[in-house]
Tab-separated table of C-alpha atoms in Angstrom:
chain	number	residue	atom	x	y	z
N	1	UNK	CA	5.294	-5.376	15.937
N	2	UNK	CA	2.488	-7.564	17.193
N	3	UNK	CA	2.455	-11.100	15.802
N	4	UNK	CA	-0.787	-12.420	14.405
N	5	UNK	CA	-2.078	-15.956	14.083
N	6	UNK	CA	-3.512	-16.694	10.658
N	7	UNK	CA	-6.551	-18.903	11.204
N	8	UNK	CA	-7.774	-19.184	7.607
N	9	UNK	CA	-6.608	-18.581	4.057
N	10	UNK	CA	-6.117	-16.622	1.907
N	11	UNK	CA	-4.984	-13.507	3.759
N	12	UNK	CA	-6.465	-10.321	2.311
N	13	UNK	CA	-4.820	-6.999	3.178
N	14	UNK	CA	-6.944	-3.961	2.369
N	15	UNK	CA	-4.843	-0.847	2.785
N	16	UNK	CA	-4.362	2.756	1.843
N	17	UNK	CA	-1.363	3.848	-0.166
N	18	UNK	CA	1.775	4.746	1.814
N	19	UNK	CA	0.761	2.588	4.763
N	20	UNK	CA	3.540	-0.013	4.696
N	21	UNK	CA	1.334	-2.600	3.002
N	22	UNK	CA	3.999	-3.861	0.591
N	23	UNK	CA	6.494	-4.436	3.397
N	24	UNK	CA	3.831	-6.035	5.603
N	25	UNK	CA	2.590	-8.367	2.850
N	26	UNK	CA	6.180	-9.373	2.116
N	27	UNK	CA	6.779	-9.975	5.823
N	28	UNK	CA	3.733	-12.278	6.124
N	29	UNK	CA	4.744	-14.085	2.944
N	30	UNK	CA	8.200	-14.784	4.373
N	31	UNK	CA	6.792	-15.717	7.773
N	32	UNK	CA	4.351	-18.291	6.417
N	33	UNK	CA	6.327	-19.261	3.298
N	34	UNK	CA	3.455	-18.550	0.908
N	35	UNK	CA	3.242	-16.483	-2.303
N	36	UNK	CA	2.208	-12.845	-2.150
N	37	UNK	CA	0.335	-10.819	-4.758
N	38	UNK	CA	0.599	-7.051	-4.677
N	39	UNK	CA	-2.219	-5.127	-6.372
N	40	UNK	CA	-2.612	-7.445	-9.386
N	41	UNK	CA	-5.099	-5.040	-10.994
N	42	UNK	CA	-3.002	-1.934	-10.491
N	43	UNK	CA	-3.177	0.129	-13.732
N	44	UNK	CA	-0.585	-1.392	-16.109
N	45	UNK	CA	0.589	2.020	-17.296
N	46	UNK	CA	1.854	2.644	-13.767
N	47	UNK	CA	3.924	-0.556	-13.713
N	48	UNK	CA	7.178	0.837	-15.037
N	49	UNK	CA	10.769	0.114	-14.129
N	50	UNK	CA	10.191	1.775	-10.765
N	51	UNK	CA	7.406	-0.616	-9.786
N	52	UNK	CA	9.828	-2.860	-7.948
N	53	UNK	CA	10.724	-6.538	-7.742
N	54	UNK	CA	7.175	-7.846	-7.466
N	55	UNK	CA	7.791	-11.360	-8.658
N	56	UNK	CA	4.225	-12.426	-7.924
N	57	UNK	CA	2.606	-9.046	-8.409
N	58	UNK	CA	1.122	-9.673	-11.840
N	59	UNK	CA	-2.435	-10.351	-12.849
N	60	UNK	CA	-1.955	-13.712	-14.580
N	61	UNK	CA	0.030	-15.250	-11.725
N	62	UNK	CA	-2.638	-14.250	-9.256
N	63	UNK	CA	-5.512	-15.377	-11.471
N	64	UNK	CA	-3.971	-18.816	-11.931
N	65	UNK	CA	-3.580	-19.158	-8.173
N	66	UNK	CA	-7.041	-17.757	-7.463
N	67	UNK	CA	-8.667	-20.392	-9.678
N	68	UNK	CA	-6.607	-23.234	-8.259
N	69	UNK	CA	-7.567	-25.200	-5.161
N	70	UNK	CA	-4.700	-23.701	-3.190
N	71	UNK	CA	-5.907	-20.848	-0.981
N	72	UNK	CA	-2.605	-20.259	0.832
N	73	UNK	CA	-1.459	-16.884	-0.396
N	74	UNK	CA	-1.269	-13.220	0.615
N	75	UNK	CA	-3.123	-10.610	-1.448
N	76	UNK	CA	-3.067	-6.870	-0.891
N	77	UNK	CA	-4.977	-4.145	-2.679
N	78	UNK	CA	-6.434	-0.693	-2.152
N	79	UNK	CA	-10.114	0.298	-1.916
N	80	UNK	CA	-10.011	2.278	-5.180
N	81	UNK	CA	-9.008	-0.928	-6.994
N	82	UNK	CA	-12.225	-2.753	-6.076
N	83	UNK	CA	-14.563	-3.052	-9.056
N	84	UNK	CA	-16.607	-5.623	-10.929
N	85	UNK	CA	-13.608	-6.664	-13.034
N	86	UNK	CA	-11.650	-7.904	-10.011
N	87	UNK	CA	-12.443	-10.718	-7.537
N	88	UNK	CA	-11.675	-8.431	-4.592
N	89	UNK	CA	-15.279	-7.902	-3.521
N	90	UNK	CA	-16.020	-11.639	-3.620
N	91	UNK	CA	-12.930	-12.336	-1.534
N	92	UNK	CA	-13.826	-9.669	1.033
N	93	UNK	CA	-17.267	-11.196	1.389
N	94	UNK	CA	-15.874	-14.722	1.581
N	95	UNK	CA	-14.242	-16.761	4.324
N	96	UNK	CA	-10.777	-15.180	4.194
N	97	UNK	CA	-8.501	-13.724	6.854
N	98	UNK	CA	-9.076	-10.006	6.365
N	99	UNK	CA	-6.647	-7.326	7.527
N	100	UNK	CA	-7.285	-3.585	7.427
N	101	UNK	CA	-4.107	-1.495	7.329
N	102	UNK	CA	-3.969	2.286	7.391
N	103	UNK	CA	-1.890	5.208	8.609
N	104	UNK	CA	-3.344	7.214	11.483
N	105	UNK	CA	-1.394	10.322	10.495
N	106	UNK	CA	-3.182	11.328	7.284
N	107	UNK	CA	-0.860	14.284	6.630
N	108	UNK	CA	2.154	11.952	6.800
N	109	UNK	CA	0.474	9.666	4.255
N	110	UNK	CA	-0.070	12.589	1.907
N	111	UNK	CA	3.519	13.776	2.285
N	112	UNK	CA	4.783	10.258	1.599
N	113	UNK	CA	2.546	10.015	-1.467
N	114	UNK	CA	3.802	13.361	-2.743
N	115	UNK	CA	7.434	12.317	-2.328
N	116	UNK	CA	6.879	9.017	-4.130
N	117	UNK	CA	5.072	10.712	-7.038
N	118	UNK	CA	7.714	13.390	-7.409
N	119	UNK	CA	10.518	10.814	-7.248
N	120	UNK	CA	8.569	8.427	-9.507
N	121	UNK	CA	9.608	5.743	-7.093
N	122	UNK	CA	7.389	4.086	-4.539
N	123	UNK	CA	9.867	2.462	-2.164
N	124	UNK	CA	13.506	2.066	-1.285
N	125	UNK	CA	15.449	-1.177	-1.014
N	126	UNK	CA	18.249	-1.851	1.425
N	127	UNK	CA	20.936	-2.072	-1.278
N	128	UNK	CA	20.294	1.411	-2.675
N	129	UNK	CA	22.833	4.161	-2.203
N	130	UNK	CA	21.280	7.170	-0.471
N	131	UNK	CA	22.210	10.713	-1.408
N	132	UNK	CA	20.906	14.159	-0.567
N	133	UNK	CA	18.158	15.543	-2.745
N	134	UNK	CA	15.428	18.183	-2.802
N	135	UNK	CA	12.025	18.155	-4.469
N	136	UNK	CA	10.066	20.873	-6.204
N	137	UNK	CA	6.959	21.950	-4.329
N	138	UNK	CA	4.126	21.434	-6.799
N	139	UNK	CA	0.636	22.357	-5.560
N	140	UNK	CA	-1.118	20.304	-8.251
N	141	UNK	CA	0.683	17.152	-7.174
N	142	UNK	CA	-0.027	17.932	-3.529
N	143	UNK	CA	-3.752	18.226	-4.280
N	144	UNK	CA	-3.604	14.979	-6.258
N	145	UNK	CA	-1.963	13.266	-3.272
N	146	UNK	CA	-4.539	14.711	-0.874
N	147	UNK	CA	-7.375	13.434	-3.046
N	148	UNK	CA	-5.890	9.953	-3.400
N	149	UNK	CA	-5.145	9.444	0.298
N	150	UNK	CA	-8.339	10.979	1.689
N	151	UNK	CA	-10.523	9.167	-0.834
N	152	UNK	CA	-9.008	5.797	0.008
N	153	UNK	CA	-9.163	6.458	3.742
N	154	UNK	CA	-12.860	7.289	3.415
N	155	UNK	CA	-13.540	4.128	1.410
N	156	UNK	CA	-11.397	1.975	3.688
N	157	UNK	CA	-13.155	3.136	6.847
N	158	UNK	CA	-16.615	2.779	5.303
N	159	UNK	CA	-16.351	-0.661	3.744
N	160	UNK	CA	-18.874	-2.930	5.436
N	161	UNK	CA	-16.325	-5.624	6.228
N	162	UNK	CA	-15.824	-7.641	9.402
N	163	UNK	CA	-12.022	-7.598	9.638
N	164	UNK	CA	-10.071	-10.230	11.532
N	165	UNK	CA	-7.363	-7.697	12.325
N	166	UNK	CA	-7.007	-3.898	12.141
N	167	UNK	CA	-3.425	-2.633	12.018
N	168	UNK	CA	-1.935	0.838	11.742
N	169	UNK	CA	1.284	1.871	10.060
N	170	UNK	CA	2.371	3.386	13.336
N	171	UNK	CA	2.106	0.012	15.102
N	172	UNK	CA	4.231	-1.840	12.545
N	173	UNK	CA	7.534	-0.455	13.780
N	174	UNK	CA	10.600	-1.723	11.937
N	175	UNK	CA	10.012	-4.901	9.949
N	176	UNK	CA	13.255	-6.773	9.467
N	177	UNK	CA	14.105	-9.545	7.007
N	178	UNK	CA	12.633	-7.779	3.987
N	179	UNK	CA	14.466	-5.942	1.236
N	180	UNK	CA	12.619	-2.689	1.920
N	181	UNK	CA	13.736	0.247	4.075
N	182	UNK	CA	12.183	3.615	4.835
N	183	UNK	CA	12.725	6.187	2.107
N	184	UNK	CA	15.401	8.814	2.754
N	185	UNK	CA	13.644	12.159	3.109
N	186	UNK	CA	14.469	15.168	0.893
N	187	UNK	CA	16.438	18.084	2.315
N	188	UNK	CA	13.377	20.331	2.073
N	189	UNK	CA	11.029	17.920	3.871
N	190	UNK	CA	9.968	20.609	6.378
N	191	UNK	CA	8.895	22.958	3.568
N	192	UNK	CA	6.997	20.132	1.875
N	193	UNK	CA	5.213	19.186	5.109
N	194	UNK	CA	4.282	22.797	5.784
N	195	UNK	CA	2.851	23.296	2.294
N	196	UNK	CA	0.913	20.026	2.376
N	197	UNK	CA	-0.539	20.947	5.760
N	198	UNK	CA	-1.473	24.442	4.541
N	199	UNK	CA	-3.303	23.164	1.454
N	200	UNK	CA	-4.946	20.320	3.370
N	201	UNK	CA	-6.288	22.674	6.023
N	202	UNK	CA	-7.616	25.096	3.404
N	203	UNK	CA	-9.403	22.269	1.575
N	204	UNK	CA	-10.937	20.723	4.696
């Protein structure tokens, strides 16, 4: 993975879902020894027990930091979370270090989204015990995943932002020294990929 030099703060990571943004934000936080905030305005109903150990990923913690004089922090969010109730737009138009992160393989993003929705779990940590499993192939969830990923890719690529760095999931490689690892794929991953590709091609 290519190292980057942070020349100004805060660091803003604008990413699509399933692009490695949580791992990358955690990596930068560890590298520069600063707090990280992961989607503070993510819908609260989606923050269940499977949300993960996001110590700083809550709205109040971020808001307190945002209104302090300390600008040294990492913040990541998705395009569909930008609205007038969040400070994301102001930050993107301010003097921050802005990173765009996305996955070049859109089908792979959709498959990853589908797996996470069906598992109701959005990442895997290194201390988890892996075991074989299969997932139901649900066309409604596939279409939902297609909509979410393609919508955010469209928004991400059409934001009028002058980024300091553009990074792809494919260029990240393996990021060590974080608690996250790649999710173990289901036994029927080939069938899932084939069905996602079939529906995607018929829609587009």
